Amino acid sequence: MEKNPKIVVIGINHAGTTALKAIMKTNPNAQVVAYDRNDNISFLGCGIALWVGKEFNDSKGLFYADEEKLTKLGAKVNLNHEMISYNGKDKTIKIKNMKTNEIITETYDKLILGIGSWPILNPGGKEIPGLIAHKDGVIVKDNLNGVKLTNGIHLSKLYQHAQEIIAHLNKPEVKKVVVIGAGYIGIELVEAFYKDKKQVTLIDFESRIMPRYYDEEFTTDVETTMKNAGVKLQLGETLLEFITKDDKVSQVKTNKGTYDADLVIMAVGFLPNTTVVKDESGKPQITLDARGAIEVDQYFQTSDPNIYAIGDCINIRSNAWNKNVNIALATNAVRTGLVTGINVTKTNPKERVAFPGVQGTNAISVFGWKLCATGLSELSAGAIFGKDKIEAYFYKDTVFPPFMAENHEVKIKIIWEKSSRRILGAEIGSTHDHTETISMFSLAILKQVTIDEIPLVDMFFLPHFNKPYNFVTAAALLATGLLTKEDIAYPDPYKKK
C-alpha cells in the first residue's frame, strides 16, 4: 500500500474507536476519515440499566472517547453522517449528512465497516401489531430507529434510548413496566425498574431466563430471587400484539395472557446491521451468512480484500465451537478493532496479526447474584456437538474453611468434549464475586486445555481466600474421578451432629 493510504471507517463505537486509535498509532501518516450516523461515540450501552436504576445521575462516565480526542490523533471525524451505499469496484461510498440530507461521494483505499447490530423488531420473522407507529395507514419514519415505535415502547441500545426511557420512567403515571426478552439487557432493566419501585412483568418465549448463557442450575436461583422480589415472570409465552389506547401502548398480549403496561422495553435480541452492504436488488456485495453477519478471515478482511469488517456486524471465530459465529460483545468489538487497525496498513503479509478467536466470555450481576460464563453451556454444547459427545460436571461448595468467621456458597459447572477432553465451557455463580475465575477457563478453551489438566493447574491456597481444594480444583478432581467427595471434603468440627 502507498505510504499515505486513505482509510475510511464507518461506525465509531467500540470497534471503530479502537480501530482509529490503532491505525493512528501504528501508521501516523495514514489519511483516516471516519463517519457515524449518531451524534456521539463510544457509548457504553451496558451502563443503561445502571443509569435507569439510578446508580448514578451523571451519564458522562458512559463515554470513554470523543470527537476531539480522535481528531487530535489525526483522524477526520464526521458525526451525523450515514453510509447509504458503496461501490466496491470504484472504491466509493455514498454518505448522507443526517442534518442537511446532503449526499456526498467518499473515496477510499481501504474501508473498515464497524456498522454494528440493531435490535430485532420482528421476533420469529413476524411483524407485531401495535409495535410500529402508523399515520393514515403509513409507517412513520424516525431518524433514530428508522421507524417510529408506538408511544411508550422503547429500545435499549443508544444513549438517546436511555434518555427516552428515563424521561418516560419519571412520569408519575408510569406504574407498570413490561420487558420483552429475558436476555442480559432485559434482566438488567427488570432489576432497574424493580429498584425504581415499578410493577414489572418479564415476558419471553423461552421457558427460563438467559438460556443461551447459563444452564438451569444457575438461572433457577435468579428466577427464584426475582419472583420473591415481586417480578412477574411470564416465561414460555409468545408475543402477539401491543394494544394501544389514546395513541400509546396500554397492554401487551401474548398467547397466554394480556398484561397492563405504561412502559414497554423491546429487548428480544440483535441482528447484524448490514443492509447497507446490499445492492439495489438486495444482493450482498460481500459475503454474509444467513443472519446477515459479514464473513471475515482471521485478519478481518471480507470477501473484498479492500474491505475489513469489525464488531457486532461480523462472524467471529469461536474457539469453543470451532467455527465463525456472531458473538456481539463489546469486548469482542474492541479486539476486532485493535487487530484490524494494526493490519489494515500492512503490505507484508508476514507482518499482519492473526486474531486468535474468542470464547464469548461474559458476566452479569443482578438481584444479588453474580454469574459468569465462557465458551458453551451444557445445553448449547449438547445441541451443537450432540449430547452423547460432551460431558459436564456441576459442583457447589462453601468457599472458605469452616473456621473462618464468614463463608458463602459458590457453584461451578465445567463442560468438555468426550473425545478430545478439551474444555468447551464453564459457568460460575454466587452471591459473592468470583467472576475473575472465568478468565482462567477462557484461556483454557483458547489453549485447548483438557479437563484432565485442570486439577494440576498451580493454584494458591490461603484460608482468607479458599480451601486446600478450591472450588475449581475440587470440581475438576471430581469430574475426572481422581478423587471422591469424601476425599476432598473439609471436615467441619463446629457443625452440630
mmCIF file of N, CA and C in Angstrom, residues 28-117:
data_model
loop_
_atom_site.group_PDB
_atom_site.id
_atom_site.type_symbol
_atom_site.label_atom_id
_atom_site.label_comp_id
_atom_site.label_asym_id
_atom_site.label_seq_id
_atom_site.Cartn_x
_atom_site.Cartn_y
_atom_site.Cartn_z
ATOM 1 N N PRO A 28 0.952 6.759 11.566
ATOM 2 C CA PRO A 28 0.552 8.173 11.710
ATOM 3 C C PRO A 28 0.391 8.897 10.389
ATOM 4 N N ASN A 29 0.983 8.352 9.305
ATOM 5 C CA ASN A 29 0.887 9.012 8.000
ATOM 6 C C ASN A 29 -0.398 8.684 7.252
ATOM 7 N N ALA A 30 -1.138 7.744 7.743
ATOM 8 C CA ALA A 30 -2.367 7.348 7.053
ATOM 9 C C ALA A 30 -3.395 8.480 7.066
ATOM 10 N N GLN A 31 -4.135 8.592 5.971
ATOM 11 C CA GLN A 31 -5.267 9.514 5.911
ATOM 12 C C GLN A 31 -6.490 8.755 6.431
ATOM 13 N N VAL A 32 -7.007 9.180 7.552
ATOM 14 C CA VAL A 32 -8.101 8.442 8.171
ATOM 15 C C VAL A 32 -9.338 9.332 8.271
ATOM 16 N N VAL A 33 -10.422 8.863 7.676
ATOM 17 C CA VAL A 33 -11.696 9.574 7.715
ATOM 18 C C VAL A 33 -12.727 8.637 8.334
ATOM 19 N N ALA A 34 -13.497 9.133 9.288
ATOM 20 C CA ALA A 34 -14.477 8.299 9.983
ATOM 21 C C ALA A 34 -15.856 8.939 9.950
ATOM 22 N N TYR A 35 -16.868 8.101 9.824
ATOM 23 C CA TYR A 35 -18.254 8.567 9.791
ATOM 24 C C TYR A 35 -19.100 7.752 10.773
ATOM 25 N N ASP A 36 -20.039 8.435 11.408
ATOM 26 C CA ASP A 36 -21.017 7.742 12.255
ATOM 27 C C ASP A 36 -22.342 8.489 12.163
ATOM 28 N N ARG A 37 -23.414 7.739 12.102
ATOM 29 C CA ARG A 37 -24.739 8.358 11.948
ATOM 30 C C ARG A 37 -25.215 9.001 13.243
ATOM 31 N N ASN A 38 -24.612 8.639 14.354
ATOM 32 C CA ASN A 38 -25.012 9.182 15.648
ATOM 33 C C ASN A 38 -24.307 10.503 15.914
ATOM 34 N N ASP A 39 -24.721 11.196 16.987
ATOM 35 C CA ASP A 39 -24.052 12.449 17.351
ATOM 36 C C ASP A 39 -23.113 12.258 18.541
ATOM 37 N N ASN A 40 -22.889 10.993 18.927
ATOM 38 C CA ASN A 40 -21.938 10.685 19.994
ATOM 39 C C ASN A 40 -21.232 9.386 19.657
ATOM 40 N N ILE A 41 -20.118 9.124 20.316
ATOM 41 C CA ILE A 41 -19.350 7.910 20.042
ATOM 42 C C ILE A 41 -18.921 7.268 21.361
ATOM 43 N N SER A 42 -18.586 5.995 21.278
ATOM 44 C CA SER A 42 -18.027 5.205 22.386
ATOM 45 C C SER A 42 -18.967 5.092 23.580
ATOM 46 N N PHE A 43 -20.279 5.051 23.321
ATOM 47 C CA PHE A 43 -21.244 4.935 24.414
ATOM 48 C C PHE A 43 -21.262 3.511 24.957
ATOM 49 N N LEU A 44 -21.184 3.381 26.278
ATOM 50 C CA LEU A 44 -21.226 2.076 26.940
ATOM 51 C C LEU A 44 -22.679 1.681 27.205
ATOM 52 N N GLY A 45 -23.269 0.994 26.244
ATOM 53 C CA GLY A 45 -24.663 0.601 26.370
ATOM 54 C C GLY A 45 -24.938 -0.301 27.556
ATOM 55 N N CYS A 46 -23.898 -1.022 28.007
ATOM 56 C CA CYS A 46 -24.079 -1.904 29.159
ATOM 57 C C CYS A 46 -24.350 -1.119 30.437
ATOM 58 N N GLY A 47 -24.168 0.191 30.386
ATOM 59 C CA GLY A 47 -24.436 1.018 31.556
ATOM 60 C C GLY A 47 -25.846 1.588 31.603
ATOM 61 N N ILE A 48 -26.652 1.298 30.570
ATOM 62 C CA ILE A 48 -28.006 1.866 30.521
ATOM 63 C C ILE A 48 -28.822 1.456 31.744
ATOM 64 N N ALA A 49 -28.813 0.167 32.072
ATOM 65 C CA ALA A 49 -29.616 -0.311 33.205
ATOM 66 C C ALA A 49 -29.162 0.321 34.519
ATOM 67 N N LEU A 50 -27.864 0.548 34.665
ATOM 68 C CA LEU A 50 -27.353 1.186 35.878
ATOM 69 C C LEU A 50 -27.826 2.633 35.970
ATOM 70 N N TRP A 51 -27.856 3.305 34.832
ATOM 71 C CA TRP A 51 -28.344 4.690 34.786
ATOM 72 C C TRP A 51 -29.842 4.735 35.076
ATOM 73 N N VAL A 52 -30.584 3.845 34.431
ATOM 74 C CA VAL A 52 -32.027 3.776 34.663
ATOM 75 C C VAL A 52 -32.321 3.440 36.124
ATOM 76 N N GLY A 53 -31.496 2.583 36.716
ATOM 77 C CA GLY A 53 -31.675 2.175 38.101
ATOM 78 C C GLY A 53 -31.137 3.156 39.121
ATOM 79 N N LYS A 54 -30.712 4.343 38.626
ATOM 80 C CA LYS A 54 -30.246 5.445 39.486
ATOM 81 C C LYS A 54 -28.992 5.105 40.301
ATOM 82 N N GLU A 55 -28.134 4.251 39.717
ATOM 83 C CA GLU A 55 -26.834 4.006 40.351
ATOM 84 C C GLU A 55 -25.952 5.254 40.233
ATOM 85 N N PHE A 56 -26.252 6.100 39.265
ATOM 86 C CA PHE A 56 -25.566 7.380 39.084
ATOM 87 C C PHE A 56 -26.504 8.308 38.323
ATOM 88 N N ASN A 57 -26.231 9.583 38.378
ATOM 89 C CA ASN A 57 -27.075 10.561 37.695
ATOM 90 C C ASN A 57 -26.392 11.226 36.508
ATOM 91 N N ASP A 58 -25.064 11.345 36.565
ATOM 92 C CA ASP A 58 -24.311 11.997 35.502
ATOM 93 C C ASP A 58 -23.842 10.944 34.506
ATOM 94 N N SER A 59 -24.315 11.020 33.275
ATOM 95 C CA SER A 59 -24.025 9.997 32.261
ATOM 96 C C SER A 59 -22.688 10.190 31.553
ATOM 97 N N LYS A 60 -21.919 11.217 31.923
ATOM 98 C CA LYS A 60 -20.651 11.476 31.226
ATOM 99 C C LYS A 60 -19.703 10.286 31.286
ATOM 100 N N GLY A 61 -19.753 9.539 32.385
ATOM 101 C CA GLY A 61 -18.857 8.403 32.544
ATOM 102 C C GLY A 61 -19.149 7.242 31.618
ATOM 103 N N LEU A 62 -20.265 7.302 30.880
ATOM 104 C CA LEU A 62 -20.604 6.235 29.948
ATOM 105 C C LEU A 62 -19.912 6.397 28.599
ATOM 106 N N PHE A 63 -19.092 7.436 28.468
ATOM 107 C CA PHE A 63 -18.325 7.661 27.235
ATOM 108 C C PHE A 63 -16.837 7.650 27.558
ATOM 109 N N TYR A 64 -16.047 6.937 26.756
ATOM 110 C CA TYR A 64 -14.606 6.883 27.025
ATOM 111 C C TYR A 64 -13.769 7.487 25.891
ATOM 112 N N ALA A 65 -14.415 8.036 24.883
ATOM 113 C CA ALA A 65 -13.718 8.724 23.798
ATOM 114 C C ALA A 65 -14.672 9.760 23.221
ATOM 115 N N ASP A 66 -14.114 10.737 22.519
ATOM 116 C CA ASP A 66 -14.972 11.729 21.884
ATOM 117 C C ASP A 66 -14.318 12.212 20.592
ATOM 118 N N GLU A 67 -15.057 13.036 19.876
ATOM 119 C CA GLU A 67 -14.604 13.530 18.574
ATOM 120 C C GLU A 67 -13.286 14.285 18.700
ATOM 121 N N GLU A 68 -13.155 15.093 19.740
ATOM 122 C CA GLU A 68 -11.954 15.911 19.920
ATOM 123 C C GLU A 68 -10.703 15.050 20.106
ATOM 124 N N LYS A 69 -10.803 14.005 20.921
ATOM 125 C CA LYS A 69 -9.648 13.145 21.178
ATOM 126 C C LYS A 69 -9.195 12.421 19.917
ATOM 127 N N LEU A 70 -10.156 11.923 19.142
ATOM 128 C CA LEU A 70 -9.803 11.209 17.912
ATOM 129 C C LEU A 70 -9.253 12.158 16.863
ATOM 130 N N THR A 71 -9.761 13.372 16.843
ATOM 131 C CA THR A 71 -9.244 14.378 15.902
ATOM 132 C C THR A 71 -7.795 14.721 16.224
ATOM 133 N N LYS A 72 -7.481 14.820 17.505
ATOM 134 C CA LYS A 72 -6.107 15.117 17.921
ATOM 135 C C LYS A 72 -5.131 14.020 17.493
ATOM 136 N N LEU A 73 -5.637 12.800 17.401
ATOM 137 C CA LEU A 73 -4.779 11.698 16.945
ATOM 138 C C LEU A 73 -4.516 11.770 15.449
ATOM 139 N N GLY A 74 -5.331 12.541 14.731
ATOM 140 C CA GLY A 74 -5.115 12.708 13.297
ATOM 141 C C GLY A 74 -6.251 12.241 12.422
ATOM 142 N N ALA A 75 -7.324 11.756 13.024
ATOM 143 C CA ALA A 75 -8.468 11.283 12.245
ATOM 144 C C ALA A 75 -9.421 12.432 11.947
ATOM 145 N N LYS A 76 -10.059 12.380 10.794
ATOM 146 C CA LYS A 76 -11.096 13.341 10.449
ATOM 147 C C LYS A 76 -12.435 12.694 10.780
ATOM 148 N N VAL A 77 -13.090 13.204 11.812
ATOM 149 C CA VAL A 77 -14.301 12.574 12.345
ATOM 150 C C VAL A 77 -15.536 13.339 11.895
ATOM 151 N N ASN A 78 -16.523 12.603 11.385
ATOM 152 C CA ASN A 78 -17.768 13.202 10.909
ATOM 153 C C ASN A 78 -18.948 12.499 11.578
ATOM 154 N N LEU A 79 -19.582 13.164 12.518
ATOM 155 C CA LEU A 79 -20.764 12.612 13.158
ATOM 156 C C LEU A 79 -22.013 13.040 12.390
ATOM 157 N N ASN A 80 -23.135 12.411 12.689
ATOM 158 C CA ASN A 80 -24.394 12.683 11.988
ATOM 159 C C ASN A 80 -24.264 12.470 10.487
ATOM 160 N N HIS A 81 -23.448 11.494 10.109
ATOM 161 C CA HIS A 81 -23.276 11.132 8.700
ATOM 162 C C HIS A 81 -23.477 9.623 8.552
ATOM 163 N N GLU A 82 -24.312 9.245 7.602
ATOM 164 C CA GLU A 82 -24.666 7.831 7.442
ATOM 165 C C GLU A 82 -24.249 7.319 6.070
ATOM 166 N N MET A 83 -23.603 6.155 6.055
ATOM 167 C CA MET A 83 -23.290 5.488 4.791
ATOM 168 C C MET A 83 -24.577 4.890 4.243
ATOM 169 N N ILE A 84 -24.922 5.218 3.004
ATOM 170 C CA ILE A 84 -26.169 4.714 2.422
ATOM 171 C C ILE A 84 -25.931 3.702 1.304
ATOM 172 N N SER A 85 -24.701 3.691 0.744
ATOM 173 C CA SER A 85 -24.366 2.692 -0.277
ATOM 174 C C SER A 85 -22.872 2.756 -0.564
ATOM 175 N N TYR A 86 -22.391 1.753 -1.279
ATOM 176 C CA TYR A 86 -20.980 1.797 -1.694
ATOM 177 C C TYR A 86 -20.808 1.021 -2.988
ATOM 178 N N ASN A 87 -19.704 1.307 -3.661
ATOM 179 C CA ASN A 87 -19.351 0.624 -4.901
ATOM 180 C C ASN A 87 -17.947 0.069 -4.738
ATOM 181 N N GLY A 88 -17.848 -1.243 -4.562
ATOM 182 C CA GLY A 88 -16.559 -1.870 -4.321
ATOM 183 C C GLY A 88 -15.618 -1.787 -5.503
ATOM 184 N N LYS A 89 -16.164 -1.755 -6.720
ATOM 185 C CA LYS A 89 -15.311 -1.686 -7.906
ATOM 186 C C LYS A 89 -14.641 -0.326 -8.019
ATOM 187 N N ASP A 90 -15.403 0.732 -7.772
ATOM 188 C CA ASP A 90 -14.872 2.092 -7.863
ATOM 189 C C ASP A 90 -14.229 2.559 -6.558
ATOM 190 N N LYS A 91 -14.446 1.774 -5.481
ATOM 191 C CA LYS A 91 -13.968 2.148 -4.151
ATOM 192 C C LYS A 91 -14.520 3.523 -3.741
ATOM 193 N N THR A 92 -15.840 3.626 -3.861
ATOM 194 C CA THR A 92 -16.524 4.859 -3.470
ATOM 195 C C THR A 92 -17.679 4.536 -2.529
ATOM 196 N N ILE A 93 -18.042 5.525 -1.717
ATOM 197 C CA ILE A 93 -19.137 5.383 -0.755
ATOM 198 C C ILE A 93 -20.049 6.598 -0.877
ATOM 199 N N LYS A 94 -21.335 6.367 -0.778
ATOM 200 C CA LYS A 94 -22.296 7.463 -0.700
ATOM 201 C C LYS A 94 -22.592 7.722 0.777
ATOM 202 N N ILE A 95 -22.404 8.970 1.194
ATOM 203 C CA ILE A 95 -22.601 9.361 2.582
ATOM 204 C C ILE A 95 -23.685 10.437 2.650
ATOM 205 N N LYS A 96 -24.633 10.243 3.580
ATOM 206 C CA LYS A 96 -25.702 11.218 3.757
ATOM 207 C C LYS A 96 -25.498 12.006 5.045
ATOM 208 N N ASN A 97 -25.513 13.330 4.920
ATOM 209 C CA ASN A 97 -25.486 14.203 6.086
ATOM 210 C C ASN A 97 -26.872 14.172 6.728
ATOM 211 N N MET A 98 -26.959 13.656 7.956
ATOM 212 C CA MET A 98 -28.255 13.445 8.598
ATOM 213 C C MET A 98 -28.955 14.756 8.952
ATOM 214 N N LYS A 99 -28.196 15.847 9.029
ATOM 215 C CA LYS A 99 -28.784 17.137 9.376
ATOM 216 C C LYS A 99 -29.281 17.889 8.147
ATOM 217 N N THR A 100 -28.508 17.828 7.056
ATOM 218 C CA THR A 100 -28.856 18.615 5.869
ATOM 219 C C THR A 100 -29.448 17.778 4.743
ATOM 220 N N ASN A 101 -29.342 16.441 4.862
ATOM 221 C CA ASN A 101 -29.758 15.491 3.821
ATOM 222 C C ASN A 101 -28.879 15.548 2.577
ATOM 223 N N GLU A 102 -27.780 16.304 2.644
ATOM 224 C CA GLU A 102 -26.832 16.348 1.528
ATOM 225 C C GLU A 102 -26.150 14.991 1.386
ATOM 226 N N ILE A 103 -25.959 14.554 0.135
ATOM 227 C CA ILE A 103 -25.289 13.286 -0.130
ATOM 228 C C ILE A 103 -23.967 13.562 -0.830
ATOM 229 N N ILE A 104 -22.892 13.027 -0.275
ATOM 230 C CA ILE A 104 -21.566 13.211 -0.852
ATOM 231 C C ILE A 104 -20.993 11.853 -1.249
ATOM 232 N N THR A 105 -19.983 11.902 -2.099
ATOM 233 C CA THR A 105 -19.274 10.684 -2.506
ATOM 234 C C THR A 105 -17.890 10.692 -1.887
ATOM 235 N N GLU A 106 -17.576 9.650 -1.153
ATOM 236 C CA GLU A 106 -16.275 9.500 -0.495
ATOM 237 C C GLU A 106 -15.502 8.383 -1.173
ATOM 238 N N THR A 107 -14.189 8.543 -1.278
ATOM 239 C CA THR A 107 -13.334 7.523 -1.862
ATOM 240 C C THR A 107 -12.477 6.887 -0.769
ATOM 241 N N TYR A 108 -11.974 5.698 -1.045
ATOM 242 C CA TYR A 108 -11.123 5.020 -0.069
ATOM 243 C C TYR A 108 -10.110 4.109 -0.757
ATOM 244 N N ASP A 109 -9.030 3.865 -0.041
ATOM 245 C CA ASP A 109 -8.113 2.785 -0.423
ATOM 246 C C ASP A 109 -8.496 1.516 0.325
ATOM 247 N N LYS A 110 -8.780 1.705 1.610
ATOM 248 C CA LYS A 110 -9.257 0.613 2.446
ATOM 249 C C LYS A 110 -10.485 1.110 3.221
ATOM 250 N N LEU A 111 -11.478 0.231 3.336
ATOM 251 C CA LEU A 111 -12.712 0.566 4.027
ATOM 252 C C LEU A 111 -12.887 -0.375 5.230
ATOM 253 N N ILE A 112 -13.200 0.201 6.375
ATOM 254 C CA ILE A 112 -13.464 -0.599 7.574
ATOM 255 C C ILE A 112 -14.915 -0.381 7.976
ATOM 256 N N LEU A 113 -15.668 -1.468 8.017
ATOM 257 C CA LEU A 113 -17.083 -1.405 8.369
ATOM 258 C C LEU A 113 -17.280 -1.819 9.830
ATOM 259 N N GLY A 114 -17.651 -0.847 10.646
ATOM 260 C CA GLY A 114 -18.000 -1.131 12.034
ATOM 261 C C GLY A 114 -19.452 -0.752 12.242
ATOM 262 N N ILE A 115 -20.330 -1.333 11.434
ATOM 263 C CA ILE A 115 -21.717 -0.871 11.337
ATOM 264 C C ILE A 115 -22.647 -1.529 12.355
ATOM 265 N N GLY A 116 -22.094 -2.401 13.187
ATOM 266 C CA GLY A 116 -22.792 -2.852 14.378
ATOM 267 C C GLY A 116 -24.005 -3.739 14.168
ATOM 268 N N SER A 117 -24.871 -3.710 15.175
ATOM 269 C CA SER A 117 -26.098 -4.514 15.178
ATOM 270 C C SER A 117 -27.266 -3.607 15.543
#
